[in-house]
Coordinates of C-alpha atoms in Angstrom, one line a residue:
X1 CA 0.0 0.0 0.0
X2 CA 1.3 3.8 -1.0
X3 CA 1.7 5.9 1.9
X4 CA -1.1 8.1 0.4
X5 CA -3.5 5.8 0.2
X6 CA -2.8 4.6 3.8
X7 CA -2.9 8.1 5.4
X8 CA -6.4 8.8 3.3
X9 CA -7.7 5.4 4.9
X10 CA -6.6 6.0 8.3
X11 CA -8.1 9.9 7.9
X12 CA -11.4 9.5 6.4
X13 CA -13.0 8.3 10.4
X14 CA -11.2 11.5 11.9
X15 CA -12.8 14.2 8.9
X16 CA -16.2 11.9 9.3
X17 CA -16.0 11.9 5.1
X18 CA -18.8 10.0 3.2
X19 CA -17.3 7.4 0.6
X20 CA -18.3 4.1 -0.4
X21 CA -20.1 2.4 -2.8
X22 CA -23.7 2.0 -1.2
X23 CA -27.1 2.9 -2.8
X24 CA -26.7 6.0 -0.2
X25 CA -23.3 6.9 -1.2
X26 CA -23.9 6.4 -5.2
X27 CA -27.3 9.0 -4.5
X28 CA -24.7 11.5 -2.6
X29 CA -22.1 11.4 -5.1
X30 CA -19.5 14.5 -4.3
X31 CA -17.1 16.0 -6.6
X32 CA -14.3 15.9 -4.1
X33 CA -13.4 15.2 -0.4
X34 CA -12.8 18.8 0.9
X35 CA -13.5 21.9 -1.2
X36 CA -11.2 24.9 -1.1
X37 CA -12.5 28.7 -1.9
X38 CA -9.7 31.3 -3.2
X39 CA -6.1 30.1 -4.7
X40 CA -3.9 32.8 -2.6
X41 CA -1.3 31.9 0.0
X42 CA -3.7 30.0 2.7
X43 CA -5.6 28.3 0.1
X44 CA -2.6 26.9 -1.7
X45 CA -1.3 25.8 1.6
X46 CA -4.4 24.3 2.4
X47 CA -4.3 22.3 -0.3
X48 CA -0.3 21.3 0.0
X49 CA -1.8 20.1 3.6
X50 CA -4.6 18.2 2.7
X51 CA -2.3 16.6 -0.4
X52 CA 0.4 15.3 2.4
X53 CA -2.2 13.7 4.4
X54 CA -3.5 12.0 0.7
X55 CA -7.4 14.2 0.9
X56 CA -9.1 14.8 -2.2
X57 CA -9.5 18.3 -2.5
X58 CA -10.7 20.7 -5.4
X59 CA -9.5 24.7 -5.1
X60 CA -12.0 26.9 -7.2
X61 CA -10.3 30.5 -7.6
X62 CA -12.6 33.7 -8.4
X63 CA -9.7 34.9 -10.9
X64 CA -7.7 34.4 -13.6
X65 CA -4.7 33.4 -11.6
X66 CA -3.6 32.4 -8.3
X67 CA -2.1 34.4 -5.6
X68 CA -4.6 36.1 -4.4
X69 CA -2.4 39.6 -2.7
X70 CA 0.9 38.6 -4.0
X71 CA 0.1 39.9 -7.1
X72 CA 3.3 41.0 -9.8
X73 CA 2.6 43.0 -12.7
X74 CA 4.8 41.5 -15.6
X75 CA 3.6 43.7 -18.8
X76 CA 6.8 46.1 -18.3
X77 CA 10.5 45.7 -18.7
X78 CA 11.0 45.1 -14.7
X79 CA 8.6 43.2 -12.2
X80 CA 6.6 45.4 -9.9
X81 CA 4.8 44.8 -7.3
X82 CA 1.2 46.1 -6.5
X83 CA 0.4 43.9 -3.3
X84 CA 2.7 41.6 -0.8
X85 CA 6.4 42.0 -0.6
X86 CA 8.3 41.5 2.9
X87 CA 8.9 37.7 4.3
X88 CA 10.6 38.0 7.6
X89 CA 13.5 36.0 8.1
X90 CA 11.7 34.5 11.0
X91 CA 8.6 33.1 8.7
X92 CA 9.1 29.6 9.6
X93 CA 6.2 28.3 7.1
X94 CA 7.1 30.6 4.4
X95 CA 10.6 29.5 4.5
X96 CA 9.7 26.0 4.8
X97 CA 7.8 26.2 2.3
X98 CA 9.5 28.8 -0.5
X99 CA 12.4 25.8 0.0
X100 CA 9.7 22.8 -0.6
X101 CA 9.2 24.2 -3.7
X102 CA 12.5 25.6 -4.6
X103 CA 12.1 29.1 -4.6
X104 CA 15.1 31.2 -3.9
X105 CA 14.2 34.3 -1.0
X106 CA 16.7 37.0 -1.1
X107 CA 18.0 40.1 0.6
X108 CA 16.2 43.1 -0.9
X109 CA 17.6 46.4 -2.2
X110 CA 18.6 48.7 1.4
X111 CA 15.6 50.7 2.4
X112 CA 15.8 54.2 1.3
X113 CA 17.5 56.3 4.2
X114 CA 16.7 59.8 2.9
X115 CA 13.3 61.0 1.5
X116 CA 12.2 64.2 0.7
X117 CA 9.5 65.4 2.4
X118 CA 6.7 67.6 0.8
X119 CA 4.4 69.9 3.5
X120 CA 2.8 72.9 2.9
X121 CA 4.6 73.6 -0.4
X122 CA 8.0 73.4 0.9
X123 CA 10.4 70.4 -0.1
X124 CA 12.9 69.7 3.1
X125 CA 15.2 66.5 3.1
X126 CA 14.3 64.0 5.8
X127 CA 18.1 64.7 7.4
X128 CA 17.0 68.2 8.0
X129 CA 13.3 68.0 9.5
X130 CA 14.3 68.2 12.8
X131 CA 16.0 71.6 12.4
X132 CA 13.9 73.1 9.8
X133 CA 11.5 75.8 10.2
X134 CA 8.5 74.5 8.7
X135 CA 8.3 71.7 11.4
X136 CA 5.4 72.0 12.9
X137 CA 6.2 69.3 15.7
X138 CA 6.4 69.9 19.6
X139 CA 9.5 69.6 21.1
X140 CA 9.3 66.3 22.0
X141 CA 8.1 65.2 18.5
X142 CA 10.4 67.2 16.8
X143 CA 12.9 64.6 15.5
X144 CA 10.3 62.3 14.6
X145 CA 9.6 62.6 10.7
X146 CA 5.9 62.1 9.9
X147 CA 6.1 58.7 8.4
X148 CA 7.6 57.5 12.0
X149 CA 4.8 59.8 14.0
X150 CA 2.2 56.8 14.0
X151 CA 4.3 54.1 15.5
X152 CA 6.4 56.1 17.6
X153 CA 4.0 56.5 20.8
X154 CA 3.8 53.1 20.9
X155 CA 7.4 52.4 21.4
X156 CA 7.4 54.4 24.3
X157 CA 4.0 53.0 25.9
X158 CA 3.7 49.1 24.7
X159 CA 1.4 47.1 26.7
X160 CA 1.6 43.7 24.8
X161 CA 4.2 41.2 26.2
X162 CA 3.6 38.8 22.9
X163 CA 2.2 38.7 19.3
X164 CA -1.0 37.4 20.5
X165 CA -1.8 39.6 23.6
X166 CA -3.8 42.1 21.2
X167 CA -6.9 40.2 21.2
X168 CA -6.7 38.6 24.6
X169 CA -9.1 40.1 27.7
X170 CA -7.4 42.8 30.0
X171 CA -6.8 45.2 26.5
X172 CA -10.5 46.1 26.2
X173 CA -10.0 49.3 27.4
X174 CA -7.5 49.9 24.4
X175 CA -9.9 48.9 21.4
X176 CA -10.8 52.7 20.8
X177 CA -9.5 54.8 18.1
X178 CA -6.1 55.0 17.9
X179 CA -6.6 59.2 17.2
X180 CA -7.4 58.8 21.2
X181 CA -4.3 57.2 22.2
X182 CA -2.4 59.8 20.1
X183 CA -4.0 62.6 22.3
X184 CA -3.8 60.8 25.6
X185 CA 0.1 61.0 24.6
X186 CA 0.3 64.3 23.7
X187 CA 0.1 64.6 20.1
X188 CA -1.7 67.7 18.6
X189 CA -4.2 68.1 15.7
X190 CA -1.4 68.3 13.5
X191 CA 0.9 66.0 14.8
X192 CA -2.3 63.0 14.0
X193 CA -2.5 64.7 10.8
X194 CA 0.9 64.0 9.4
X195 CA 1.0 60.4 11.4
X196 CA -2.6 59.6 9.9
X197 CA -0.8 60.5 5.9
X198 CA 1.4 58.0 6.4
X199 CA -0.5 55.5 8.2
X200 CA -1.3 51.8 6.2
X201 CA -5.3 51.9 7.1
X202 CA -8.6 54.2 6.5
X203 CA -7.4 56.4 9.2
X204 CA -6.9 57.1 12.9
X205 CA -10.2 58.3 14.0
X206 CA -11.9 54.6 12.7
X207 CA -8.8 52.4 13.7
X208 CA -8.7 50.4 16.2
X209 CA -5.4 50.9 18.8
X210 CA -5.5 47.7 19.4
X211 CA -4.9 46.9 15.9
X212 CA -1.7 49.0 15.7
X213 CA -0.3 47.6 18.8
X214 CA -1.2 44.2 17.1
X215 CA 1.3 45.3 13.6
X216 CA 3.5 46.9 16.1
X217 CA 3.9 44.0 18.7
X218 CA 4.7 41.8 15.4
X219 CA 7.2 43.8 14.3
X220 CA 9.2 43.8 17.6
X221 CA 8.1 40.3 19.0
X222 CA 7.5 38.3 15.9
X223 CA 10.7 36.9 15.6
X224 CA 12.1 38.3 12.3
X225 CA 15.5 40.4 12.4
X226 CA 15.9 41.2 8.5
X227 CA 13.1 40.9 5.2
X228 CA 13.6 39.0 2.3
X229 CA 11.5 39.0 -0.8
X230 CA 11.1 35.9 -3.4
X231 CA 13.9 36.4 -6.4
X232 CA 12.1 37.1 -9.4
X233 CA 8.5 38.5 -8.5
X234 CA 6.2 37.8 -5.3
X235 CA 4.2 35.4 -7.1
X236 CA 6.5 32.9 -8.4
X237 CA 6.0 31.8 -4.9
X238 CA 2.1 31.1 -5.5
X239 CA 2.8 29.8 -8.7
X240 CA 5.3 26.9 -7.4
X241 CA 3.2 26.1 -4.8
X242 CA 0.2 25.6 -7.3
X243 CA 2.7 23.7 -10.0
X244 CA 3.5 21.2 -6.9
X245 CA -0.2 20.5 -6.3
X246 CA -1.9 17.1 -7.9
X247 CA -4.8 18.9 -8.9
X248 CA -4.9 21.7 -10.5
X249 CA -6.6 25.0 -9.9
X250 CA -9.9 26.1 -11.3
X251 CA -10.0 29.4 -12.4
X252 CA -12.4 32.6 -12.9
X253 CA -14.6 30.6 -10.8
X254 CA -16.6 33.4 -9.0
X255 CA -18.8 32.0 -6.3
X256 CA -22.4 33.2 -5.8
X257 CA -23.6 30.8 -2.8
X258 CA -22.5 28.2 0.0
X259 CA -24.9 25.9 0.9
X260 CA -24.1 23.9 4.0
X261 CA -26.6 20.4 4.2
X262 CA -26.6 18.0 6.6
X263 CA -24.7 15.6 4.5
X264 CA -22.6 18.0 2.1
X265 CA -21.6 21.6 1.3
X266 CA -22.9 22.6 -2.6
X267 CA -21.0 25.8 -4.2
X268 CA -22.5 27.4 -6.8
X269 CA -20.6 29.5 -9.4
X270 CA -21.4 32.6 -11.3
X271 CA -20.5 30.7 -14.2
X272 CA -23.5 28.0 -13.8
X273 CA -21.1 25.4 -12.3
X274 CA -21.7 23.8 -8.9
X275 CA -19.9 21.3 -6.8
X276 CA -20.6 19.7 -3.7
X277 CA -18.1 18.1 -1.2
X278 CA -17.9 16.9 2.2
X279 CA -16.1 19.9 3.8
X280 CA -15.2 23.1 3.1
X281 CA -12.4 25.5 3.3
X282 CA -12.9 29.0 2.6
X283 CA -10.4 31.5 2.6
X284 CA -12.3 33.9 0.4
X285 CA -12.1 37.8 2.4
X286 CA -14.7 38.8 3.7
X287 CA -14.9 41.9 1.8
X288 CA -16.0 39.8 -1.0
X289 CA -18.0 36.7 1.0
X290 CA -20.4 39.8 1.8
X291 CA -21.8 39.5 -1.1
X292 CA -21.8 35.6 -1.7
X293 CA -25.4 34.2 -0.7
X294 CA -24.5 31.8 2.6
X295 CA -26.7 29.3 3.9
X296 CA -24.2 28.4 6.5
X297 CA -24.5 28.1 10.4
X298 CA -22.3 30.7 11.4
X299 CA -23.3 32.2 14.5
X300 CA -24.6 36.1 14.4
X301 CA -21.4 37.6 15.9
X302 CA -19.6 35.7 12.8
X303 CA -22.3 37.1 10.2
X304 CA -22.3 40.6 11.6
X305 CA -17.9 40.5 11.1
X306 CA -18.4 38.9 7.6
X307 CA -20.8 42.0 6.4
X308 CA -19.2 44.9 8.1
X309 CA -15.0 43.9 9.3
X310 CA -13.3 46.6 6.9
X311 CA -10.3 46.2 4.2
X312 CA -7.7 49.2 3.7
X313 CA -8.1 51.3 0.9
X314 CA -4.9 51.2 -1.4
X315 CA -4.4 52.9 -5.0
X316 CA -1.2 52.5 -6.7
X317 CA -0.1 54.5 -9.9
X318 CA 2.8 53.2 -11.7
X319 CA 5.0 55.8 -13.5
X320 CA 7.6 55.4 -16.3
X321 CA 11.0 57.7 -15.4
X322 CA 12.0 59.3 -19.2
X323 CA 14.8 60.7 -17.3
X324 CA 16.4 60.5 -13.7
X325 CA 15.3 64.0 -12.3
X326 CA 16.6 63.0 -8.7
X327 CA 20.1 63.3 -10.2
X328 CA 19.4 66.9 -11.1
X329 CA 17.6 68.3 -9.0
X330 CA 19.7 66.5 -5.8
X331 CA 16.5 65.7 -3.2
X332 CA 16.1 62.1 -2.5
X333 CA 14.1 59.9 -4.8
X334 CA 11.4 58.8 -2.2
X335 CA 8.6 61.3 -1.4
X336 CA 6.4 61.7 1.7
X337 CA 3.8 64.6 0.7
X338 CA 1.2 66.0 2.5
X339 CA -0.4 66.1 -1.2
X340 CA -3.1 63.6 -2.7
X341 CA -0.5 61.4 -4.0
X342 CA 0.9 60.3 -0.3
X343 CA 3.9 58.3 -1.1
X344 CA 6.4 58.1 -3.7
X345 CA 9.2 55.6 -4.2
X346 CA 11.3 53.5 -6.5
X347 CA 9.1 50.5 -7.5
X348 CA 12.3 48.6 -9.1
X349 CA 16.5 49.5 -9.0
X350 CA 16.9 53.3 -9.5
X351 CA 20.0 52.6 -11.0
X352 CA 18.3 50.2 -13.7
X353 CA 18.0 51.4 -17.8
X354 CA 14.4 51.6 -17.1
X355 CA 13.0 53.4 -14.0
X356 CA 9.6 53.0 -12.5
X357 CA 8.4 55.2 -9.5
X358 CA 5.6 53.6 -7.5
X359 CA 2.9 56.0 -5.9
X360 CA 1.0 54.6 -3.2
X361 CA -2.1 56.1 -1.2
X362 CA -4.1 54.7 1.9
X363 CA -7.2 55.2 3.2
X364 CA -10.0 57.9 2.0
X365 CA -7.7 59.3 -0.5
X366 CA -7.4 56.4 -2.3
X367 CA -10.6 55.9 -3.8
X368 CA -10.6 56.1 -7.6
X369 CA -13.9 55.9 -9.5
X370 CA -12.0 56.7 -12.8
X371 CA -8.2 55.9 -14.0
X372 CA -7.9 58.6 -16.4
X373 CA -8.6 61.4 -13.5
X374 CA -6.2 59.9 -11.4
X375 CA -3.4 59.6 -13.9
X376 CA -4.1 63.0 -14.3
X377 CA -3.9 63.7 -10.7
X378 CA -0.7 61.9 -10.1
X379 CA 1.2 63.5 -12.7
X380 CA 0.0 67.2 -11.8
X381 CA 0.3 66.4 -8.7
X382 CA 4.1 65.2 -9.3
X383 CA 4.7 68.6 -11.4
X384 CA 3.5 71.2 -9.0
X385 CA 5.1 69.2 -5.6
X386 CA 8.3 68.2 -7.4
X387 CA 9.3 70.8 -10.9
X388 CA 11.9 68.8 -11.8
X389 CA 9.3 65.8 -13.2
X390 CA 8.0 67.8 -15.8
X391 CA 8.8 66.2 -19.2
X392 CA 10.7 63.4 -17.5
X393 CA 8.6 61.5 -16.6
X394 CA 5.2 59.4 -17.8
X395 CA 1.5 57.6 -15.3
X396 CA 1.7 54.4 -17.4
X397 CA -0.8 52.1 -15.0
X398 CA -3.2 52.7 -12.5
X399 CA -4.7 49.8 -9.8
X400 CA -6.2 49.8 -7.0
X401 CA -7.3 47.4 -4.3
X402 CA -10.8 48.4 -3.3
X403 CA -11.8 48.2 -7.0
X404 CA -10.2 44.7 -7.6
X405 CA -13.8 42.8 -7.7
X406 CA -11.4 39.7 -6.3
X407 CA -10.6 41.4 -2.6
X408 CA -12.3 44.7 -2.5
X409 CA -9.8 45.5 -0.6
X410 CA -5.9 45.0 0.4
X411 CA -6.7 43.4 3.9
X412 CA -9.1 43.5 7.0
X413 CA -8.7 46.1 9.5
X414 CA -10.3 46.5 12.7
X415 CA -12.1 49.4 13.9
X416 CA -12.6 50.6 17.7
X417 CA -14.7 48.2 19.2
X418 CA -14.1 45.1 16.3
X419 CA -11.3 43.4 18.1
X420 CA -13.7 42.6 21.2
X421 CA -16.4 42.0 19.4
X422 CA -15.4 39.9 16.4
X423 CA -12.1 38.3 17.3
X424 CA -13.1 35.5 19.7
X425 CA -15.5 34.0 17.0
X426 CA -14.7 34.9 13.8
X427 CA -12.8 31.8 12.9
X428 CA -15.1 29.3 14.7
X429 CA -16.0 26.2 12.0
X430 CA -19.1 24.9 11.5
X431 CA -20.1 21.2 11.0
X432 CA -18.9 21.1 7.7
X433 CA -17.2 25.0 7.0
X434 CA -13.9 25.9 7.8
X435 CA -12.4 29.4 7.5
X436 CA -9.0 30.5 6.7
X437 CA -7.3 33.4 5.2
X438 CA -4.6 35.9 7.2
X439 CA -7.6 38.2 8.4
X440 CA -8.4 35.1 10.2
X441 CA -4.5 34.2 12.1
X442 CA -4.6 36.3 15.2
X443 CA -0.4 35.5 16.1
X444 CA 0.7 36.0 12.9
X445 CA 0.7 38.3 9.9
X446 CA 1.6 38.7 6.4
X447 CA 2.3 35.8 4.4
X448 CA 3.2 33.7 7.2
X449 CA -0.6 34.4 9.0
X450 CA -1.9 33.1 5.7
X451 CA 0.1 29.6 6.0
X452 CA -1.0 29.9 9.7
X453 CA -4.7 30.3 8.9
X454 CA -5.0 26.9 6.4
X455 CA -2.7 25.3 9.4
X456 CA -4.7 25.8 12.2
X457 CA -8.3 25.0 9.3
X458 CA -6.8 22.2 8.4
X459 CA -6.1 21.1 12.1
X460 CA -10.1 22.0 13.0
X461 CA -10.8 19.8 9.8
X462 CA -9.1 16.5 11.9
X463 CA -10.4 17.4 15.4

């Protein structure tokens, strides 16, 4: 006997799977052991899981590729990047996995140490802020440029002791907005104005501080000393993991309901297609299971965080350098503005034939109802802020997260009160519906919460 087929026999009594070849069975017929919803990071690993422990799975994928928020546009003469980057050195699943399916991680170019920083017309090189005249800071804040305003109370004031104390009872009192802890440390109204511009979330005054202590706490507790990014594009990493899988993924399969039955779960696709299986695995944000029909027994806390847990707004304009302006007009490449356009930075090597500047903006600004107004915005914006752009450079592509039908989103925030009220059961299974995704993996974050979210599904699937 193959060790497959032994583990499949000795699993089946443990997942209480339906097979055979009874009248019952043969009525019942399934298309697979354990369905899987959504072909990003936790559904891939999901399905590397259930493969090592010889389950039948299926993985139906709303897109046209898999991925899901690693996601590497390839259309131009480099790679760049429009969602996940950064594995920390201390991913243990991610590494484990990147090397299972030989994929080489590497050190990234050195973050940029100068940026020039736009406010209130003036351009003032980071180095300089603390001493320059149009800082607006307190004394205490002075030396603090704006993109360090946001995390810098908390380095002084950190209640956590661990990765996972965010969520845990005792903090209650700290799932408010985080604009309140900002004023209980001092911070004036324009202090929280330049640390809400650079913050990666709708803003200060919906955001829960529990949820930055949560990104903070990972950042200093998590266990990773250095970054590494995948050699070649962020998704190669999604694409070896779905080229190592028996069965392969079905694509632009959009799913319009979930039916959970007493003896099997039924998907139905936009499409026309259905299947049915004995489990399921979903992994689908909620920012887009909203709006999938559920007949499912998930409990009304679990319903209420499915239609109303939000996802960061993120717009990204990609634009094509004609000529290297930094190198004559002698400010830093990277740009933090207090303009509509947020963020600017190198999106590949600056010192490459081909130069691409990526613009990134969070949060209410970052809405776009129409691509051609905010090319236009970008690149006037870029002009007026920065006159050494004019001519030299070009908007080539637009994208943006909230209107990607696929997420709807770039990932799930929580607002003052959510924590409290939607952590403790927003993972919880069902009979036959399992949930996973890296909104739902409350220790970790990034790309190694996604592995930890099919880990700990997959581990609810056998219990």
């Amino acid at each position: 006997m193959i060790r497959r087929s032994f583990l499949k026999q000795s699993t089946f009594a443990a997942l209480g799977l339906t097979f055979g070849h009874t009248a019952c069975a043969f009525q019942h017929k399934k298309d697979t052991e354990v369905l899987i919803l959504g072909a990003g990071l936790a559904g891939l690993y999901t399905a590397m899981l259930l493969q090592e422990k010889g389950i039948s799975y299926k993985i139906l994928e709303g897109s046209n590729r898999v991925g899901g928020r690693l996601f590497t546009k390839r259309n131009l003469k480099s790679p760049i990047e429009l969602g996940g980057v950064e594995i920390g050195d201390g991913y243990k699943r991610v590494l484990e996995v990147a090397k299972q399916v030989n994929i080489e991680l590497i050190k990234p170019k050195p973050y940029p140490k100068s940026w020039m920083i736009h406010y209130k017309g003036e351009n003032i090189v980071s180095d300089d802020w603390a001493t320059s005249l149009m800082n607006p800071l307190s004394q205490d804040l002075k030396k603090l440029t704006p993109y360090r305003l946001e995390s810098a109370a908390l380095r002084e004031k950190m209640p956590l002791q661990n990765t996972s104390d965010w969520y845990q009872k005792g903090y209650e009192k700290l799932d408010k907005p985080y604009r309140h802890f900002l004023e209980e440390a001092t911070y004036d109204e324009e202090a929280i104005r330049l640390a809400n511009l650079a913050a990666n979330h709708n803003g200060l005054d919906k955001i829960s501080t529990l949820h930055v202590m949560r990104s903070m706490a990972y950042r200093m507790m998590g266990g990773s000393k250095a970054v590494l990014n995948v050699a070649g594009g962020s998704d190669t990493l999604p694409n070896a993991m779905a080229k190592s899988l028996d069965s392969t993924v079905e694509l632009n399969k959009q799913v319009e309901k979930i039916i959970e039955e007493k003896n099997r779960i039924q998907v139905q696709c936009q499409d026309g297609t259905s299947y049915t299986a004995d489990k399921l695995i979903c992994t689908i944000p909620f920012s887009v299971l909203k709006d999938v029909e559920l007949a499912i027994g998930f409990t009304e806390i679990q319903k209420q965080a499915i239609q109303q847990l939000p996802y960061t707004n993120i717009a990204i304009a990609i634009v094509a350098v004609k000529n290297k302006f930094w190198k004559t007009d002698g400010l830093p490449l990277s740009m933090w503005t207090d303009s509509p356009i947020e963020r600017v930075f190198a999106a590949n090597d600056k010192e490459a034939e081909q130069v691409y500047l990526k613009v990134f903006i969070n949060g209410k600004g970052a809405r776009i109802a129409n691509e051609d107004s905010f090319k236009n915005r970008v690149e006037k914006t870029l002009h007026q802020i920065r006159p050494s752009t004019q001519n030299n450079i070009e908007v080539i592509d637009t994208f943006s997260w909230s209107n990607y039908k696929y997420n709807k989103g770039a990932y799930a925030e929580f607002h003052a009160g959510q924590v409290t009220k939607f952590v403790p059961e927003m993972a919880r299974p069902t009979k036959r519906v399992f949930l996973a995704g890296e909104h739902l993996s409350f220790a970790e974050k990034g790309m190694e919460g996604a592995l930890a979210s099919a880990n700990n599904a997959v581990n609810q699937l056998f219990n």
